[in-house]
PDB file of C-alpha atoms and ligand atoms in Angstrom:
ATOM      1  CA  UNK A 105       0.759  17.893  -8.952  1.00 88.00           C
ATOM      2  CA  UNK A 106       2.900  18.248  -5.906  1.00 95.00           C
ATOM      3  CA  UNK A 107       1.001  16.860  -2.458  1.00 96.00           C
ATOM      4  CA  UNK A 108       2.010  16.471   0.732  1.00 97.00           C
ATOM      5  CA  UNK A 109       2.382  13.157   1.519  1.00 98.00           C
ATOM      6  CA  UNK A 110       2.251  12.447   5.143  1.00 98.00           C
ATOM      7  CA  UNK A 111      -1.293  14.457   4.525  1.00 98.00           C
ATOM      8  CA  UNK A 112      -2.420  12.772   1.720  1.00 98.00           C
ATOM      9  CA  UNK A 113      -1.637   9.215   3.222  1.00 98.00           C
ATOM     10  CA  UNK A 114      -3.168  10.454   6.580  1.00 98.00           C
ATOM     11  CA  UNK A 115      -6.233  11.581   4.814  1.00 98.00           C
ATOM     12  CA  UNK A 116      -6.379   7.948   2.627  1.00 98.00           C
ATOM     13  CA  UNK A 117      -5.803   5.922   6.060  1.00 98.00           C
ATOM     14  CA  UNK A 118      -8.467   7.860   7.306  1.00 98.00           C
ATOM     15  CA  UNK A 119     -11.682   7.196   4.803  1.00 98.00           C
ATOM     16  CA  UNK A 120     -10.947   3.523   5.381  1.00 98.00           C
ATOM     17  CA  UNK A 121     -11.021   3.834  10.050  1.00 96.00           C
ATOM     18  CA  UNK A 122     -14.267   5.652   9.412  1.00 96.00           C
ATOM     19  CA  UNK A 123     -15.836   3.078   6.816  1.00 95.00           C
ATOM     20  CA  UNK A 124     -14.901   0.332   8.279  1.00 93.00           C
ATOM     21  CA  UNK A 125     -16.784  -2.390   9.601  1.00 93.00           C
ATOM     22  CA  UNK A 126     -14.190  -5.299  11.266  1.00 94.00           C
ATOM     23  CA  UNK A 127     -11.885  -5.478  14.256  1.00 97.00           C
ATOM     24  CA  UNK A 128      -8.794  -3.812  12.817  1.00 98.00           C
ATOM     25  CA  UNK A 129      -6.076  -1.660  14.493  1.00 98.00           C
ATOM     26  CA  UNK A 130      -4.310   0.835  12.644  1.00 98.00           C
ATOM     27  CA  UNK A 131      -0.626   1.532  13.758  1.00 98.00           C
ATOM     28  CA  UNK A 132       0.341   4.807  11.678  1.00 98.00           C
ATOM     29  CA  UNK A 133       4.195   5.091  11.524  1.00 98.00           C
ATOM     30  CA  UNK A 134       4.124   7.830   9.383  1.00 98.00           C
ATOM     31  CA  UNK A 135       6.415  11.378   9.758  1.00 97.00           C
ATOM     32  CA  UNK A 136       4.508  14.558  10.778  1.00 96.00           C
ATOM     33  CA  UNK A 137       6.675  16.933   9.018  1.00 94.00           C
ATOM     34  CA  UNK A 138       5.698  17.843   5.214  1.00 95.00           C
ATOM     35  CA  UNK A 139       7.178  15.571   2.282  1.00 96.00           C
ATOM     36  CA  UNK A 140       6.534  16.872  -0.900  1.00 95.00           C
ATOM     37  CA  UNK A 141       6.549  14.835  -3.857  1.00 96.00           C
ATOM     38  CA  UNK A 142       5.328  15.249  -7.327  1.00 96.00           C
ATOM     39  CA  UNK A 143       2.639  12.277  -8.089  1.00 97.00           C
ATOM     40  CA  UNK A 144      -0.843  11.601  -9.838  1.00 98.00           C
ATOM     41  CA  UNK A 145      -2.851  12.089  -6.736  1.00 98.00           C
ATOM     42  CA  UNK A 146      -6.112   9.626  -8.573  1.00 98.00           C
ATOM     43  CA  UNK A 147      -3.522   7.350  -9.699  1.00 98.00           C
ATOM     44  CA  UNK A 148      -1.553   6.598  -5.896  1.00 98.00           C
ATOM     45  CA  UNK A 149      -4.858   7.001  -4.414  1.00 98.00           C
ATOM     46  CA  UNK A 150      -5.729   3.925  -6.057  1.00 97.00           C
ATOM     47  CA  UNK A 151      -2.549   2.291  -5.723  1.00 98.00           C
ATOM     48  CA  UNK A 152      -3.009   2.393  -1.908  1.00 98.00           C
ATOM     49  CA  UNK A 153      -7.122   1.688  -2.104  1.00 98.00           C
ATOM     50  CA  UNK A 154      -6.098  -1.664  -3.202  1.00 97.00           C
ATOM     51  CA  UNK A 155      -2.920  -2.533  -0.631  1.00 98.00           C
ATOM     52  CA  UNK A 156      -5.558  -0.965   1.914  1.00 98.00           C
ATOM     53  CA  UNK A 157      -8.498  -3.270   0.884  1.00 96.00           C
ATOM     54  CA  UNK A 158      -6.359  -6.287   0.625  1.00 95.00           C
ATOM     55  CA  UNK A 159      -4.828  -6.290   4.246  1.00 97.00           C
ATOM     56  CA  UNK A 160      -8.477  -5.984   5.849  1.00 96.00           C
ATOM     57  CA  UNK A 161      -9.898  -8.878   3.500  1.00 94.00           C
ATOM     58  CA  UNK A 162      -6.865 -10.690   4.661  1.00 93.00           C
ATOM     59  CA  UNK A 163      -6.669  -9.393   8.591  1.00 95.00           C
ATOM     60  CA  UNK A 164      -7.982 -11.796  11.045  1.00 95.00           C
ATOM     61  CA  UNK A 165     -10.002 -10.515  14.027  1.00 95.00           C
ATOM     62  CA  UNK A 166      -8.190  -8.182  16.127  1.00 97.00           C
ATOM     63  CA  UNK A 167      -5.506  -7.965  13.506  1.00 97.00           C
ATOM     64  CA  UNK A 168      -3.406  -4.824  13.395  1.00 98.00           C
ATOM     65  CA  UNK A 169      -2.591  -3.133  10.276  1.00 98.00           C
ATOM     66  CA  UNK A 170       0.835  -0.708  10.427  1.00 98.00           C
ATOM     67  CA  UNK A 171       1.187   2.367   7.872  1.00 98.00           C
ATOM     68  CA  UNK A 172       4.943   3.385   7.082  1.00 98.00           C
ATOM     69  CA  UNK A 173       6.466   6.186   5.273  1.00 98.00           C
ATOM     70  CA  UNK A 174      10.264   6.058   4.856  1.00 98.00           C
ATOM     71  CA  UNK A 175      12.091   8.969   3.492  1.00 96.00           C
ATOM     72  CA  UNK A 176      15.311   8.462   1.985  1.00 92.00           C
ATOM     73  CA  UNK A 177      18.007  10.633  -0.255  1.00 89.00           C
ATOM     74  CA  UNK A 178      15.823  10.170  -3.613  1.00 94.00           C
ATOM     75  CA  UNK A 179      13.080   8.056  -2.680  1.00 97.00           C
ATOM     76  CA  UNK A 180      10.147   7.316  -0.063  1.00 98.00           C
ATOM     77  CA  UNK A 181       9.041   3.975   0.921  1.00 98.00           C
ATOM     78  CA  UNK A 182       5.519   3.408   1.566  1.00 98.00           C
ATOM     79  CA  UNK A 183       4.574   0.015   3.393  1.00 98.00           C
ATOM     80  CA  UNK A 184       1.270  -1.382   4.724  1.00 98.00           C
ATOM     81  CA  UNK A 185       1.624  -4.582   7.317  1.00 98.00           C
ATOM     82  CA  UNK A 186      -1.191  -7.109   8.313  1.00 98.00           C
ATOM     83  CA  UNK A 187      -1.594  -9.384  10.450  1.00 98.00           C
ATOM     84  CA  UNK A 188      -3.192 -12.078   8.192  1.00 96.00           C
ATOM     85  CA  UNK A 189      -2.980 -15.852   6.353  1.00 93.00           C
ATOM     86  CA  UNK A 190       0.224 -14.498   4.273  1.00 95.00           C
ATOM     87  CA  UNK A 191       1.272 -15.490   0.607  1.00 94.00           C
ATOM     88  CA  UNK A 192       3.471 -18.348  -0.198  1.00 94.00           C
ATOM     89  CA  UNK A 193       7.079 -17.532  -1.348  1.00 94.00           C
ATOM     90  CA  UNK A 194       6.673 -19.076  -4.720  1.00 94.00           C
ATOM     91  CA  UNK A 195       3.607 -16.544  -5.405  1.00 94.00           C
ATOM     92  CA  UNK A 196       5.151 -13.060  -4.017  1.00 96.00           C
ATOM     93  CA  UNK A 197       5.812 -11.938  -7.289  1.00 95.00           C
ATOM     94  CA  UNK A 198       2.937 -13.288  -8.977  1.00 95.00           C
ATOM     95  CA  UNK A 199       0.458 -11.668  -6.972  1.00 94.00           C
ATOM     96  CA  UNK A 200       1.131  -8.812  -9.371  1.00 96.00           C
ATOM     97  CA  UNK A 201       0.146 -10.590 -12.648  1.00 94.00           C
ATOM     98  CA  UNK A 202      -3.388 -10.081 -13.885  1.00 93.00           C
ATOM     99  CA  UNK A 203      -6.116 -12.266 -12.591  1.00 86.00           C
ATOM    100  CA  UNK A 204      -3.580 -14.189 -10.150  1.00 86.00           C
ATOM    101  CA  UNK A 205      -5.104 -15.223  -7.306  1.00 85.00           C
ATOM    102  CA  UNK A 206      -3.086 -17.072  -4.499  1.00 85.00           C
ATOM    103  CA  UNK A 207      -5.771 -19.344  -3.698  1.00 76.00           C
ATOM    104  CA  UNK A 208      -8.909 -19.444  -5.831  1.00 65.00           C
ATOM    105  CA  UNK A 209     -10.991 -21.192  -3.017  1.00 61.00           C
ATOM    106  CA  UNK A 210     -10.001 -18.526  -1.004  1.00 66.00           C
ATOM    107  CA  UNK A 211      -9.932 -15.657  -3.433  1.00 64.00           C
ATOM    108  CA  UNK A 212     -13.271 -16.466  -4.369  1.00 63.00           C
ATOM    109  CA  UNK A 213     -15.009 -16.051  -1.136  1.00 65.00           C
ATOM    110  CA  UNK A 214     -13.396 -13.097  -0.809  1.00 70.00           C
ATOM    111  CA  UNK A 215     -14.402 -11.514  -3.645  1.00 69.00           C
ATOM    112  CA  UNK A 216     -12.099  -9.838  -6.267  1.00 76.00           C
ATOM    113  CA  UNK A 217     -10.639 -10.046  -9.872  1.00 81.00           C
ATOM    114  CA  UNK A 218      -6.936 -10.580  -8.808  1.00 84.00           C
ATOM    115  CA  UNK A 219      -6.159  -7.141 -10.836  1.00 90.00           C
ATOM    116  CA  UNK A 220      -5.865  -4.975  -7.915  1.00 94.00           C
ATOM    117  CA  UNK A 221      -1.861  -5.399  -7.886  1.00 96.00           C
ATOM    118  CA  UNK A 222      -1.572  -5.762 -11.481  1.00 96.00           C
ATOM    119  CA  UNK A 223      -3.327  -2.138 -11.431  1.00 97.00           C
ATOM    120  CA  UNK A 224      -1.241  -1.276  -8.399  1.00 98.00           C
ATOM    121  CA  UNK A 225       2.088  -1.912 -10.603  1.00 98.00           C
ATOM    122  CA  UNK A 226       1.648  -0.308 -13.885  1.00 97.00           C
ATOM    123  CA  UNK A 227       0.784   2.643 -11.698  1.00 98.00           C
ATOM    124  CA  UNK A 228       3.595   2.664  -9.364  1.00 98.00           C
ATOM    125  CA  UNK A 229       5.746   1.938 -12.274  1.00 98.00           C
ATOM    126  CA  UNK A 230       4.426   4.603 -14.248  1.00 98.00           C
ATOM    127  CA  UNK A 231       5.468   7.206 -11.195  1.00 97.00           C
ATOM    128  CA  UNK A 232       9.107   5.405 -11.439  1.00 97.00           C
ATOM    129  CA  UNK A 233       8.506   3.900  -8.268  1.00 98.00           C
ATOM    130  CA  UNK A 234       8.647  -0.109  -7.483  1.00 98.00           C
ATOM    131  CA  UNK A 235       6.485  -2.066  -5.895  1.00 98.00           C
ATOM    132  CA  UNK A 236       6.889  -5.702  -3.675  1.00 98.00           C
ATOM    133  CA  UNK A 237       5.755  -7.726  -1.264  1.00 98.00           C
ATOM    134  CA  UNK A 238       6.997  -9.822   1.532  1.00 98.00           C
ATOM    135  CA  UNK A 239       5.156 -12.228   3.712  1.00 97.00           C
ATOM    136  CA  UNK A 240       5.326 -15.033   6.222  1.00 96.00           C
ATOM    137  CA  UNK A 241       2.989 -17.247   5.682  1.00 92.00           C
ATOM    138  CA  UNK A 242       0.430 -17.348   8.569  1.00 91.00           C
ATOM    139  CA  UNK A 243       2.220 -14.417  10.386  1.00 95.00           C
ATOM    140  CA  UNK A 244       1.245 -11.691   7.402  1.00 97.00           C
ATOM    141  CA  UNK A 245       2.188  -9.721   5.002  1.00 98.00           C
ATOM    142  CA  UNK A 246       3.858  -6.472   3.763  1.00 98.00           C
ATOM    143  CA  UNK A 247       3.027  -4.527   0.314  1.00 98.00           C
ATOM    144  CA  UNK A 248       5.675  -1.835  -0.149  1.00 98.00           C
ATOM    145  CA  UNK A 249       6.237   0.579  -2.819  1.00 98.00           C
ATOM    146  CA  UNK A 250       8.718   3.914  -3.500  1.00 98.00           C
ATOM    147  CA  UNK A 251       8.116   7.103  -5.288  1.00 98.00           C
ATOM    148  CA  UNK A 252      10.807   9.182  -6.216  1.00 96.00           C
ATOM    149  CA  UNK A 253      11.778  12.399  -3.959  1.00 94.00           C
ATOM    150  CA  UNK A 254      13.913  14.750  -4.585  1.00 87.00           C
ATOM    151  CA  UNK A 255      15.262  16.202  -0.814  1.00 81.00           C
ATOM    152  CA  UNK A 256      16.986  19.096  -2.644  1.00 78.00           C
ATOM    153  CA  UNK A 257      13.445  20.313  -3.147  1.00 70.00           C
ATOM    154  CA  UNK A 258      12.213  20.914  -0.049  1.00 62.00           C
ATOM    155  CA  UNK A 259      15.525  23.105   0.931  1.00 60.00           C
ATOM    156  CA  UNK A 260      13.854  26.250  -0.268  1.00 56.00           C
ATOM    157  CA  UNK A 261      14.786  28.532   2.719  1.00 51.00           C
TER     158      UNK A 261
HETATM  159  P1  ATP B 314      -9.193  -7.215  -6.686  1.00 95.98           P
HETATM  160  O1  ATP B 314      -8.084  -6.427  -6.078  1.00 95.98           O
HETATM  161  O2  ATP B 314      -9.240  -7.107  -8.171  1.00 95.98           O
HETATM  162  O3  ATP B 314     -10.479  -6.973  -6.013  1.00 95.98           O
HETATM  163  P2  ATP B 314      -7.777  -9.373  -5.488  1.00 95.98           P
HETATM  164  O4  ATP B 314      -7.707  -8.591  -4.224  1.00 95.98           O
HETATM  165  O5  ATP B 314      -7.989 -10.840  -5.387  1.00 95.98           O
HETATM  166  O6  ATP B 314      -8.910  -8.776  -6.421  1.00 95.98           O
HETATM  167  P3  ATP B 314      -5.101  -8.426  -6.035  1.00 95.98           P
HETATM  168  O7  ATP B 314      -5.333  -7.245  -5.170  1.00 95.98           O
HETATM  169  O8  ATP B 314      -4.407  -8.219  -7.331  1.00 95.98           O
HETATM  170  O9  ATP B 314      -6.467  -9.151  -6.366  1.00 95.98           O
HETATM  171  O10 ATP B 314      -4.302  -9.513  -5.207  1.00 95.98           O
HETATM  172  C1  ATP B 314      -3.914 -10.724  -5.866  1.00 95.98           C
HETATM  173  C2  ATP B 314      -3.875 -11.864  -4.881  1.00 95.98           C
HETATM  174  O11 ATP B 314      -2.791 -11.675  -3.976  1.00 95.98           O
HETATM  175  C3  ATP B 314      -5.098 -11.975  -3.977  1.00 95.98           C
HETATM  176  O12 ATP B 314      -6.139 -12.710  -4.573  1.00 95.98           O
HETATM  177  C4  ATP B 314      -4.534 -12.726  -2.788  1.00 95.98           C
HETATM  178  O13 ATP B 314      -4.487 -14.106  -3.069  1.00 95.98           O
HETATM  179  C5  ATP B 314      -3.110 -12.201  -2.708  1.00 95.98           C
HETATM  180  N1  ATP B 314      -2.965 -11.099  -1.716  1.00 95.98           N
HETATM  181  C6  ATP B 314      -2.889  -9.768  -1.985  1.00 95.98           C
HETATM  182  N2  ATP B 314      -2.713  -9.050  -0.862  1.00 95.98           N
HETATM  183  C7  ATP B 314      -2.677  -9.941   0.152  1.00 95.98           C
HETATM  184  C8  ATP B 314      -2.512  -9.817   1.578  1.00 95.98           C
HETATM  185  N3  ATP B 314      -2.368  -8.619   2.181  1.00 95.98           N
HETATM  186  N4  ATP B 314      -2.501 -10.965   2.309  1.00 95.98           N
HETATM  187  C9  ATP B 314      -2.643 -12.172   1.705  1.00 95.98           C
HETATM  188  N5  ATP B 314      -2.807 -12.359   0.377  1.00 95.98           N
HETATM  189  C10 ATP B 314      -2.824 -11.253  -0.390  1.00 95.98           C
HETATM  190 MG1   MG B 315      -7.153  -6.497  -4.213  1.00 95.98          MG
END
């Protein structure tokens, strides 16, 4: 179905400032005029559930979390920011195999499967989007995905 995004990302961003229970800023950088895009609306809804989830377990107190929506040619870029531990280069990409879990230690005290991303992916992929991450390690981390747009589409006037 189409949706608008900037709504529907608003809306997501939302649920989780009203639920939650930790010391987390949210920074939304995201554009108040309408982008439509064609998408599962269960399917990214979960895709950003888990991002979402992920930078609060990993936030430290006080952290801030930033919300970005990019809007290019043919695609948008979605990105979510914390403020947390990070994720060694050697494991960016693996974060997005089943089960893998950067630390298990860790991981384990903070609950999870380690299938969030792997769920995230297929998903994303299925849209014809692509997904990635990029992190600092003890300075945090950034989950970013696209989703095809077509900007010929919203020149209906
Ligand atoms: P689940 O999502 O199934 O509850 P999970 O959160 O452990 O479990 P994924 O969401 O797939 O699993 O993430 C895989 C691993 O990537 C995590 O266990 C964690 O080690 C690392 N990771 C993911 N997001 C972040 C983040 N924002 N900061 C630091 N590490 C992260
Ligand atoms: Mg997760």
């Amino acid at each position: 179905e189409w949706v608008d995004f900037p709504i529907f990302f608003n809306r997501i961003i939302d649920r989780f400032e009203f639920t939650k229970n930790q010391n987390v800023t949210f920074i939304r950088r995201i554009p108040k005029d309408a982008i439509f895009v064609e998408i599962d609306e269960d399917k990214v809804t979960q895709v950003l559930d888990n991002i979402i989830s992920n930078a609060m377990k990993y936030s430290p107190e006080g952290g801030r979390i930033t919300f970005q929506v990019k809007q290019e040619e043919s695609r948008i870029t979605i990105s979510v920011s914390d403020e947390g531990v990070g994720i060694p280069k050697d494991n960016l990409t693996k974060i997005f195999d089943r089960f893998y879990r950067v630390d298990r230690a860790r991981s384990r005290k903070l609950g999870g499967t380690g299938l969030g991303l792997a769920i995230a992916k297929e998903m994303v992929t299925a849209h014809g989007g692509e997904i990635w991450a990029e992190s600092v390690e003890g300075k945090g981390t950034t989950i970013s995905f696209t989703l095809p747009y077509d900007a010929a589409e919203d020149d209906w006037s």
